[in-house]
Coordinates of C-alpha atoms and ligand atoms in Angstrom, one line a residue:
M1 CA 42.1 30.3 19.8
K2 CA 41.6 27.7 23.1
D3 CA 38.8 25.8 21.2
R4 CA 41.0 24.9 18.2
P5 CA 42.0 21.3 18.3
P6 CA 46.2 20.8 18.6
A7 CA 46.2 20.0 14.7
A8 CA 44.4 23.1 14.1
R9 CA 46.3 25.3 16.4
A10 CA 49.8 23.7 14.9
V11 CA 48.7 24.7 11.5
H12 CA 47.9 28.5 13.0
R13 CA 51.0 28.7 14.0
D14 CA 52.9 27.6 11.1
V15 CA 51.0 29.9 8.7
R16 CA 52.3 32.7 11.3
V17 CA 55.9 31.6 10.8
L18 CA 55.3 32.0 6.9
F19 CA 53.8 35.4 7.0
G20 CA 56.6 36.3 9.1
L21 CA 59.1 35.1 7.4
A22 CA 57.7 36.5 4.0
A23 CA 57.5 40.0 5.8
V24 CA 61.0 40.1 6.7
I25 CA 62.4 39.1 3.3
A26 CA 59.9 42.2 1.7
L27 CA 61.5 44.2 4.1
V28 CA 65.0 43.3 3.3
V29 CA 64.3 43.2 -0.4
F30 CA 62.8 46.8 -0.1
V31 CA 65.6 48.1 1.7
I32 CA 68.3 47.0 -0.6
D33 CA 66.1 47.8 -3.5
S34 CA 65.7 51.4 -2.3
L35 CA 69.5 51.7 -2.3
P36 CA 70.7 53.9 -5.4
T37 CA 74.0 51.8 -5.7
L38 CA 73.1 48.6 -7.0
D39 CA 72.3 48.0 -10.4
I40 CA 71.2 44.5 -9.8
A41 CA 67.3 43.2 -10.6
I42 CA 67.2 42.5 -6.5
A43 CA 63.0 43.1 -6.3
V44 CA 63.3 39.6 -8.2
F45 CA 63.3 38.3 -4.6
Y46 CA 59.9 39.7 -4.0
V47 CA 58.9 36.1 -5.6
V48 CA 60.0 34.5 -2.6
V49 CA 57.8 36.6 -0.6
V50 CA 54.7 35.7 -3.0
L51 CA 55.8 31.9 -3.1
L52 CA 56.2 31.8 0.8
V53 CA 52.1 33.6 1.4
A54 CA 50.7 30.8 -1.4
S55 CA 52.5 28.1 0.3
T56 CA 50.2 28.8 3.2
G57 CA 47.1 28.4 1.1
S58 CA 45.1 31.7 1.1
R59 CA 44.3 33.1 -2.3
R60 CA 43.3 36.6 -0.9
A61 CA 46.6 36.7 1.1
T62 CA 48.3 35.7 -1.9
I63 CA 46.9 38.2 -4.1
A64 CA 47.1 41.3 -1.7
V65 CA 51.0 40.3 -1.4
A66 CA 51.2 40.3 -5.0
W67 CA 50.1 43.5 -5.1
G68 CA 52.1 44.9 -2.1
C69 CA 54.9 43.3 -3.8
I70 CA 54.5 45.6 -7.5
A71 CA 53.9 48.6 -4.8
L72 CA 56.9 47.6 -3.3
T73 CA 58.9 47.4 -6.4
L74 CA 57.5 50.5 -7.7
I75 CA 58.3 52.7 -4.9
G76 CA 61.4 51.1 -4.3
F77 CA 62.3 52.1 -8.1
V78 CA 61.4 55.7 -7.5
L79 CA 63.3 56.1 -4.5
S80 CA 66.3 54.3 -5.8
H81 CA 66.7 56.5 -9.0
D82 CA 65.9 60.4 -9.6
V83 CA 64.5 62.0 -12.6
H84 CA 66.6 60.3 -15.0
Y85 CA 65.8 56.7 -15.7
T86 CA 68.1 54.5 -17.4
N87 CA 67.1 51.9 -20.1
G88 CA 69.2 49.0 -17.7
A89 CA 67.3 50.6 -14.4
L90 CA 63.7 50.3 -16.5
A91 CA 64.4 46.9 -17.8
R92 CA 65.6 45.7 -14.4
C93 CA 62.1 47.1 -13.0
G94 CA 60.2 45.5 -15.7
V95 CA 61.5 41.8 -15.2
S96 CA 60.9 42.2 -11.4
L97 CA 57.4 43.0 -12.3
L98 CA 56.8 40.5 -14.6
A99 CA 58.6 37.7 -12.4
I100 CA 56.1 38.8 -9.5
V101 CA 53.0 39.0 -11.6
T102 CA 53.9 35.7 -13.5
T103 CA 54.7 33.8 -9.9
A104 CA 51.5 35.2 -8.2
I105 CA 49.5 33.5 -11.4
L106 CA 51.2 30.3 -11.3
S107 CA 50.5 29.9 -7.6
L108 CA 46.9 31.1 -7.8
R109 CA 46.4 28.3 -10.4
N110 CA 48.1 25.8 -8.0
L111 CA 45.7 27.1 -5.5
A112 CA 42.9 26.4 -7.4
A113 CA 44.2 23.0 -8.7
T114 CA 45.2 22.1 -4.8
A115 CA 41.2 23.5 -3.7
T116 CA 40.0 21.3 -6.5
L117 CA 41.6 18.2 -5.2
H118 CA 40.8 18.7 -1.5
E119 CA 37.2 18.9 -2.2
Q120 CA 37.3 15.7 -4.2
V121 CA 38.9 14.0 -1.7
E122 CA 36.6 15.5 0.8
E123 CA 33.5 14.1 -1.3
R124 CA 34.9 10.8 -1.5
K125 CA 35.8 10.6 2.0
Q126 CA 32.1 11.7 2.6
A127 CA 30.6 9.3 0.1
E128 CA 33.0 6.5 2.2
Y129 CA 31.2 7.5 5.5
A130 CA 27.8 7.2 3.9
L131 CA 28.7 4.2 2.5
E132 CA 29.9 2.9 6.0
R133 CA 26.7 4.3 7.1
S134 CA 24.1 2.3 5.3
E135 CA 26.1 -0.3 5.7
A136 CA 25.6 -0.1 9.3
F137 CA 22.1 0.7 8.9
L138 CA 21.7 -2.5 6.8
L139 CA 23.4 -4.9 9.2
D140 CA 21.1 -3.5 11.8
A141 CA 17.8 -4.0 9.7
Q142 CA 19.3 -7.5 8.7
R143 CA 19.7 -8.5 12.2
L144 CA 16.6 -7.3 13.2
S145 CA 14.1 -8.2 10.3
R146 CA 16.5 -11.7 10.4
T147 CA 16.9 -11.1 6.6
G148 CA 20.4 -12.2 4.9
S149 CA 21.6 -11.3 1.7
I150 CA 22.7 -13.7 -1.2
A151 CA 24.2 -13.1 -4.5
T152 CA 24.8 -15.9 -6.9
S153 CA 26.7 -15.9 -10.2
L154 CA 25.8 -18.1 -12.3
P155 CA 26.3 -20.6 -13.9
S156 CA 29.7 -20.6 -12.4
G157 CA 27.7 -20.7 -8.8
V158 CA 29.5 -18.6 -7.1
M159 CA 27.7 -17.2 -3.9
W160 CA 28.5 -14.2 -1.4
W161 CA 26.4 -14.2 1.7
S162 CA 25.9 -11.2 4.2
D163 CA 26.6 -11.7 8.2
E164 CA 22.9 -12.3 8.6
A165 CA 23.2 -15.1 6.1
Y166 CA 25.5 -17.3 8.0
R167 CA 23.5 -16.6 11.1
I168 CA 20.2 -18.3 9.5
F169 CA 22.1 -21.2 7.8
D170 CA 24.1 -21.2 11.5
Y171 CA 27.4 -21.6 9.4
G172 CA 31.1 -20.2 10.6
R173 CA 32.4 -17.7 8.6
D174 CA 35.2 -20.4 7.5
V175 CA 32.1 -22.0 5.2
V176 CA 32.2 -21.3 1.6
P177 CA 28.8 -19.9 0.2
S178 CA 27.5 -22.5 -2.3
I179 CA 24.5 -24.4 -3.5
E180 CA 26.0 -27.6 -1.6
A181 CA 26.0 -25.9 1.9
I182 CA 22.4 -24.5 1.4
L183 CA 21.4 -28.2 0.6
A184 CA 23.1 -29.7 3.3
R185 CA 21.1 -27.7 5.7
A186 CA 17.4 -27.6 3.4
H187 CA 14.7 -30.1 5.3
P188 CA 14.9 -33.8 3.7
D189 CA 11.1 -33.2 2.7
D190 CA 12.0 -29.9 0.9
M191 CA 14.9 -30.8 -0.9
A192 CA 13.1 -30.7 -4.4
L193 CA 11.8 -27.4 -3.4
V194 CA 15.4 -26.3 -3.1
R195 CA 16.3 -28.0 -5.9
G196 CA 13.8 -26.7 -8.1
A197 CA 14.7 -23.1 -7.1
H198 CA 18.0 -23.3 -8.0
E199 CA 17.1 -24.9 -11.3
Q200 CA 14.7 -22.0 -12.1
A201 CA 17.8 -19.5 -11.6
L202 CA 19.9 -21.7 -14.1
A203 CA 17.4 -20.9 -16.2
G204 CA 17.5 -17.6 -16.0
A205 CA 13.8 -16.8 -14.5
P206 CA 13.6 -13.1 -13.6
L207 CA 12.4 -14.0 -10.0
V208 CA 13.0 -16.8 -7.8
E209 CA 10.9 -17.8 -4.8
V210 CA 10.6 -20.3 -2.5
E211 CA 9.3 -20.9 1.2
H212 CA 10.8 -24.2 2.7
R213 CA 12.7 -25.2 6.2
L214 CA 15.8 -26.0 7.2
L215 CA 17.2 -28.8 9.6
M216 CA 19.4 -27.7 11.7
A217 CA 22.5 -29.7 13.0
D218 CA 20.8 -29.8 16.6
G219 CA 17.6 -31.0 14.9
S220 CA 15.7 -27.8 15.3
V221 CA 13.6 -26.8 12.1
K222 CA 13.3 -23.2 10.9
N223 CA 11.1 -21.8 8.2
V224 CA 13.0 -19.6 5.8
H225 CA 11.7 -17.4 2.8
Y226 CA 14.0 -16.5 -0.1
V227 CA 13.2 -14.0 -3.1
A228 CA 16.2 -13.3 -5.2
H229 CA 15.7 -11.3 -8.6
L230 CA 18.0 -11.4 -11.6
A231 CA 20.1 -8.2 -11.5
S232 CA 21.7 -6.9 -14.3
P233 CA 23.3 -9.6 -16.4
Q234 CA 27.2 -10.1 -16.3
A235 CA 29.4 -11.0 -18.8
G236 CA 29.2 -14.4 -19.8
G237 CA 26.9 -15.3 -17.1
L238 CA 23.7 -14.3 -14.5
E239 CA 23.9 -12.7 -11.4
Y240 CA 20.9 -13.4 -8.7
V241 CA 20.4 -10.8 -5.8
G242 CA 18.2 -12.1 -2.8
A243 CA 16.9 -11.8 0.5
L244 CA 16.6 -14.8 2.6
M245 CA 14.4 -14.3 5.8
D246 CA 13.9 -16.5 8.8
V247 CA 9.9 -16.6 9.0
T248 CA 9.9 -19.2 11.9
E249 CA 8.5 -16.8 14.7
T250 CA 6.4 -15.8 12.5
K251 CA 5.1 -19.0 11.3
C252 CA 4.5 -20.0 15.1
A253 CA 2.7 -17.2 15.9
Q254 CA 0.4 -17.8 13.1
E255 CA 0.0 -21.2 13.7
A256 CA -0.7 -20.3 17.4
L257 CA -3.3 -17.4 16.1
A258 CA -5.2 -20.4 14.0
R259 CA -5.1 -22.6 16.8
S260 CA -6.6 -19.9 19.7
T261 CA -9.4 -18.9 16.7
A262 CA -10.2 -22.6 16.3
E263 CA -10.4 -23.0 20.2
L264 CA -12.7 -19.7 20.5
A265 CA -15.0 -20.9 17.6
H266 CA -15.5 -24.0 19.8
V267 CA -15.8 -21.8 22.7
T268 CA -18.6 -19.7 21.2
R269 CA -20.4 -22.5 19.2
I270 CA -20.9 -24.1 22.5
T271 CA -22.1 -20.9 24.2
M272 CA -24.5 -20.6 21.2
L273 CA -25.4 -24.2 21.9
G274 CA -26.5 -23.4 25.2
E275 CA -28.6 -20.6 23.8
L276 CA -30.5 -23.1 21.6
A277 CA -30.9 -25.6 23.9
A278 CA -34.5 -25.0 24.5
S279 CA -34.9 -25.1 20.3
I280 CA -33.1 -28.2 20.2
A281 CA -34.8 -29.6 22.7
H282 CA -38.3 -28.9 20.7
E283 CA -36.5 -30.4 17.6
V284 CA -36.0 -33.4 19.3
T285 CA -39.0 -33.9 21.3
Q286 CA -41.4 -33.1 18.2
P287 CA -40.4 -36.3 16.4
I288 CA -40.1 -38.3 19.4
A289 CA -43.5 -37.1 20.5
A290 CA -44.3 -38.5 16.8
I291 CA -43.3 -41.9 17.5
V292 CA -44.9 -42.3 20.6
T293 CA -48.6 -41.8 18.7
C294 CA -47.7 -43.8 15.6
G295 CA -46.4 -46.5 17.6
D296 CA -50.0 -46.3 19.8
A297 CA -51.6 -45.8 16.7
S298 CA -49.9 -49.1 14.9
L299 CA -50.8 -51.2 18.2
R300 CA -54.3 -50.3 17.6
W301 CA -54.5 -51.2 13.9
L302 CA -52.8 -54.7 15.1
N303 CA -55.0 -54.9 18.2
R304 CA -58.0 -54.8 15.9
P305 CA -60.3 -58.7 15.5
T306 CA -58.8 -58.1 11.9
P307 CA -55.4 -56.5 12.1
D308 CA -55.0 -53.7 9.4
L309 CA -51.7 -54.6 8.5
V310 CA -51.7 -51.6 6.0
E311 CA -52.2 -49.4 8.3
A312 CA -50.0 -50.3 10.6
K313 CA -46.9 -50.7 8.3
Q314 CA -47.7 -46.9 7.5
S315 CA -47.7 -45.8 10.9
I316 CA -44.3 -47.9 11.7
A317 CA -42.7 -46.2 8.5
Q318 CA -43.6 -43.0 10.1
M319 CA -41.9 -44.0 12.9
I320 CA -39.2 -44.7 11.3
R321 CA -38.9 -41.0 9.6
D322 CA -39.4 -39.5 12.9
A323 CA -36.9 -41.7 14.5
K324 CA -34.5 -40.7 11.6
R325 CA -35.4 -37.0 12.0
A326 CA -34.5 -36.9 15.3
S327 CA -31.4 -38.9 14.9
D328 CA -30.3 -36.3 12.5
V329 CA -30.8 -33.2 15.0
I330 CA -28.6 -35.2 17.5
K331 CA -26.0 -35.6 14.8
Q332 CA -26.0 -32.3 13.7
I333 CA -25.7 -31.1 17.6
R334 CA -23.2 -33.6 18.4
S335 CA -21.0 -32.3 15.1
M336 CA -21.5 -28.8 16.3
A337 CA -20.3 -29.6 19.9
K338 CA -17.0 -31.5 18.8
K339 CA -13.8 -30.1 19.0
R340 CA -12.5 -30.6 15.6
D341 CA -10.1 -29.7 12.8
P342 CA -12.2 -28.3 9.9
L343 CA -13.3 -30.6 7.0
P344 CA -13.7 -28.8 4.0
A345 CA -16.3 -30.7 1.5
K346 CA -18.4 -29.8 -1.4
L347 CA -21.6 -28.3 -0.2
D348 CA -24.8 -27.5 -1.5
L349 CA -25.2 -23.7 -0.3
N350 CA -29.0 -23.8 -0.3
E351 CA -29.3 -26.8 1.7
I352 CA -26.6 -25.6 4.3
V353 CA -29.0 -22.5 4.9
V354 CA -32.0 -24.5 5.1
E355 CA -30.8 -26.7 7.7
S356 CA -29.4 -23.7 9.6
I357 CA -32.5 -22.1 9.7
E358 CA -34.3 -25.7 10.9
L359 CA -31.6 -25.3 14.1
V360 CA -32.9 -22.0 15.2
R361 CA -36.2 -21.9 14.0
R362 CA -37.7 -22.3 17.7
E363 CA -35.8 -19.2 18.3
L364 CA -36.9 -17.7 15.5
E365 CA -40.5 -18.4 16.9
R366 CA -39.9 -17.7 20.2
H367 CA -39.0 -14.1 19.2
R368 CA -42.1 -14.3 16.8
V369 CA -39.7 -13.3 13.8
E370 CA -41.1 -13.8 10.3
V371 CA -38.6 -16.0 7.7
R372 CA -38.3 -15.3 4.2
I373 CA -36.0 -17.9 2.6
E374 CA -35.1 -16.9 -1.2
L375 CA -32.8 -19.3 -2.8
T376 CA -31.6 -19.3 -5.9
S377 CA -31.7 -22.3 -8.6
P378 CA -29.6 -24.1 -9.6
S379 CA -27.9 -23.8 -6.2
P380 CA -24.3 -23.5 -5.9
T381 CA -21.9 -25.4 -4.7
V382 CA -19.0 -24.3 -2.5
S383 CA -16.2 -26.0 -0.8
C384 CA -16.6 -25.4 2.8
D385 CA -16.9 -27.1 6.4
R386 CA -20.2 -27.8 7.0
V387 CA -20.4 -27.1 11.1
Q388 CA -18.4 -24.0 10.4
L389 CA -20.6 -22.7 7.6
Q390 CA -23.5 -23.1 9.7
Q391 CA -22.5 -21.4 12.6
V392 CA -22.0 -18.4 10.2
L393 CA -25.6 -18.5 9.0
I394 CA -26.6 -19.0 12.7
N395 CA -24.8 -16.3 13.8
L396 CA -26.1 -13.8 11.4
V397 CA -29.6 -14.9 12.0
M398 CA -29.1 -15.0 15.9
N399 CA -27.8 -11.5 15.6
G400 CA -30.7 -10.2 13.5
V401 CA -33.1 -11.6 16.1
Q402 CA -31.1 -9.6 18.5
A403 CA -31.1 -6.7 16.8
M404 CA -35.1 -6.6 16.5
A405 CA -35.4 -7.3 19.9
D406 CA -36.7 -3.9 20.5
V407 CA -38.4 -3.1 17.4
A408 CA -42.2 -2.6 17.7
G409 CA -43.1 -3.2 14.4
P410 CA -42.7 -6.4 12.3
R411 CA -40.0 -8.7 13.0
R412 CA -38.6 -10.0 9.6
V413 CA -35.5 -11.8 8.6
R414 CA -34.8 -12.4 4.9
I415 CA -32.1 -15.1 4.2
V416 CA -31.3 -15.1 0.4
T417 CA -28.7 -17.1 -1.8
R418 CA -27.8 -15.8 -5.1
R419 CA -25.1 -15.8 -7.8
F420 CA -22.8 -13.0 -7.2
D421 CA -20.5 -12.9 -10.1
A422 CA -19.2 -15.7 -12.3
G423 CA -17.1 -17.2 -9.4
N424 CA -18.8 -16.4 -6.2
A425 CA -22.0 -17.4 -4.7
Q426 CA -23.5 -14.7 -2.1
V427 CA -25.7 -15.3 1.1
M428 CA -27.4 -12.2 2.3
V429 CA -29.2 -11.8 6.1
Q430 CA -31.8 -9.0 6.1
D431 CA -33.3 -7.8 9.1
S432 CA -35.9 -4.9 9.8
G433 CA -34.0 -4.3 13.2
A434 CA -32.1 -1.3 14.8
G435 CA -29.7 -0.9 12.0
I436 CA -26.0 -0.2 12.0
S437 CA -24.5 3.0 12.5
Q438 CA -22.1 4.5 9.7
D439 CA -19.3 4.5 12.3
N440 CA -20.0 1.0 13.4
V441 CA -20.3 -0.8 9.9
S442 CA -16.5 -0.7 9.7
R443 CA -15.9 -2.1 13.2
L444 CA -18.4 -4.3 13.2
F445 CA -16.2 -7.7 12.6
N446 CA -13.1 -6.2 14.9
A447 CA -12.8 -8.7 17.8
F448 CA -14.4 -7.6 21.1
F449 CA -16.4 -4.7 19.2
T450 CA -20.1 -5.3 20.9
T451 CA -22.9 -3.0 21.6
K452 CA -24.8 -5.5 23.6
A453 CA -24.4 -5.5 27.6
E454 CA -23.9 -9.2 27.8
G455 CA -22.2 -9.5 24.0
M456 CA -18.5 -10.8 23.9
G457 CA -18.3 -9.2 20.7
M458 CA -16.4 -12.3 19.1
G459 CA -19.6 -13.5 16.8
L460 CA -18.8 -11.8 13.7
S461 CA -15.0 -11.7 14.3
I462 CA -15.2 -15.5 14.0
C463 CA -17.3 -15.1 11.0
R464 CA -14.6 -13.2 9.2
S465 CA -12.2 -15.6 10.0
I466 CA -14.1 -18.7 8.7
V467 CA -15.4 -17.0 5.6
E468 CA -11.6 -15.6 4.4
A469 CA -10.2 -18.7 5.6
H470 CA -12.5 -20.3 2.7
G471 CA -11.3 -17.8 0.1
G472 CA -15.1 -15.5 0.8
R473 CA -15.5 -12.0 2.1
I474 CA -18.1 -10.8 4.4
W475 CA -19.7 -7.1 5.1
A476 CA -22.6 -5.0 6.4
E477 CA -24.8 -2.7 5.0
S478 CA -27.5 -0.8 6.2
P479 CA -30.0 -0.1 3.9
E480 CA -32.3 3.0 3.6
E481 CA -35.6 1.1 4.5
G482 CA -33.8 0.6 7.7
G483 CA -32.5 -2.6 9.7
A484 CA -29.3 -4.4 8.6
V485 CA -28.1 -6.8 5.9
L486 CA -25.0 -8.9 6.6
Q487 CA -24.1 -10.7 3.8
F488 CA -20.6 -12.7 2.5
I489 CA -19.6 -14.5 -0.8
L490 CA -17.5 -17.8 -1.2
P491 CA -16.0 -19.2 -4.1
V492 CA -18.2 -21.6 -5.7
E493 CA -17.0 -25.1 -7.1
E494 CA -17.1 -24.9 -11.1
G495 CA -19.3 -27.1 -13.1
E496 CA -21.6 -28.5 -10.3
S497 CA -24.6 -27.4 -9.0
H498 CA -27.8 -28.5 -7.7
E499 CA -31.0 -28.4 -9.4
H500 CA -33.9 -27.7 -6.8
Ligands
LIG1 P1 -21.9 -9.6 19.9 O1 -23.1 -10.3 19.5 O2 -21.5 -10.5 20.8 O3 -22.1 -8.3 20.1 P2 -21.1 -9.8 17.5 O4 -19.6 -9.8 17.0 O5 -22.3 -10.9 17.1 O6 -20.9 -10.1 18.9 O7 -21.7 -8.1 16.8 C1 -20.6 -7.3 17.0 C2 -22.1 -6.2 17.0 O8 -22.4 -6.3 16.1 C3 -22.8 -6.2 17.8 O9 -23.0 -5.8 19.3 C4 -24.1 -5.0 17.4 O10 -23.9 -4.0 18.0 C5 -23.5 -5.1 15.9 N1 -24.3 -6.1 15.2 C6 -24.0 -7.3 14.8 N2 -25.4 -7.9 14.0 C7 -26.1 -6.8 13.9 C8 -27.2 -6.8 12.9 N3 -28.1 -7.6 12.3 N4 -27.9 -5.1 13.4 C9 -27.4 -4.3 13.9 N5 -26.0 -4.6 14.9 C10 -25.5 -5.9 14.4

């Protein structure tokens, strides 16, 4: 009792009053009915008892009271008459019983109808709660994900925006949603994009998607992504239901990530250059030494009593060729050390492979690594940044060299170029080193994954970002014969290939 809320307590009190009243009436009717002097159908008043109990809403109590009233009517009849029943008395009793039964049936039907109505009202309330709840969920989700909703009826152009859409456009609630209001916020350079999307919708495209910038009143710029689909056609028009997402932060994060990857790529390139310094020095010293030798030789040819001009000319031509080679090597080193944005160009894949191997040739010789190069013909053309592609190849080859450092047997690196499929060219770098364990195959390309004491674990991760940025894919395998195969594919530029 104590636990009941005040409203429930009041209802309970009312019910008790009704039951009490019904009991009193039943008693009074019974007492009068039992008197032998009256010739009226007083038992009919039991219907009041039934109605009072039915008004409490209890089905079980109504049925029990109806039976009780029937029993009291019969008992009263027996008590008020001796064994000689008159027809009039029987008829009065019958009328009373009929009245009680009819009232009980009607009350029960009424109760059943009221219960159904209650259920329906309850269901509607539940549905309303559910709707309110999901609206609240949606509101939170929209705020968190910075996604607004936009519904557009066409051709009338009537629009509906959610709260978040208003926030993204930075408009007050007094602004009437319209394509003009959106265009007023669109970045001047992206105006055509927004108009284009609107025209697509007017033409009835099933899906409209556009990514553009907004120029806000305070001069700041937002990036938004809008996707809308054609909902079931409305009478006499189209209705688009769509989402508008504020992707400014995602864009900034992506740009920052690209910037740091580029910076990291630069750092590893410089680190690699440090490691390759010995090899590079050799590359440059060789042609310079050759130039000196050829210079001496041409002087000797010229200092003869009869100068041999033909020989001198040949020596000078050789000097020019060597000087060019030295300057090419220096150019390449400079371009590798330079910090700059990637410059995609149409490149001859085989040529890049040969060039990259030349840059690490000295290292390969130092570690007594046997190199085999198998180039496909015609050479595929790929659209790539030259320095970045070189960086990938040098990285893969140097990793191979390091993996073979502790190998007692022959140290072999095999570099293969081939057509992978109609649209892609493949480069494979195979070594006879320690190989890669099954566990590591999938982790190799993760940033900071390294098994080397002095490793940074960035090499392969950078290789993957470079290859993927060029539309390719890189992966590793550990063949049964031992060693590792690191390979990548790049899309080929169709219709262009170089004969070898
Ligand atoms: P790091 O060379 O600094 O360790 P990488 O990203 O270049 O970073 O390589 C990550 C790891 O992948 C290496 O530590 C090594 O365990 C493994 N790995 C790479 N190339 C090979 C290879 N050719 N054979 C065996 N393991 C390799």
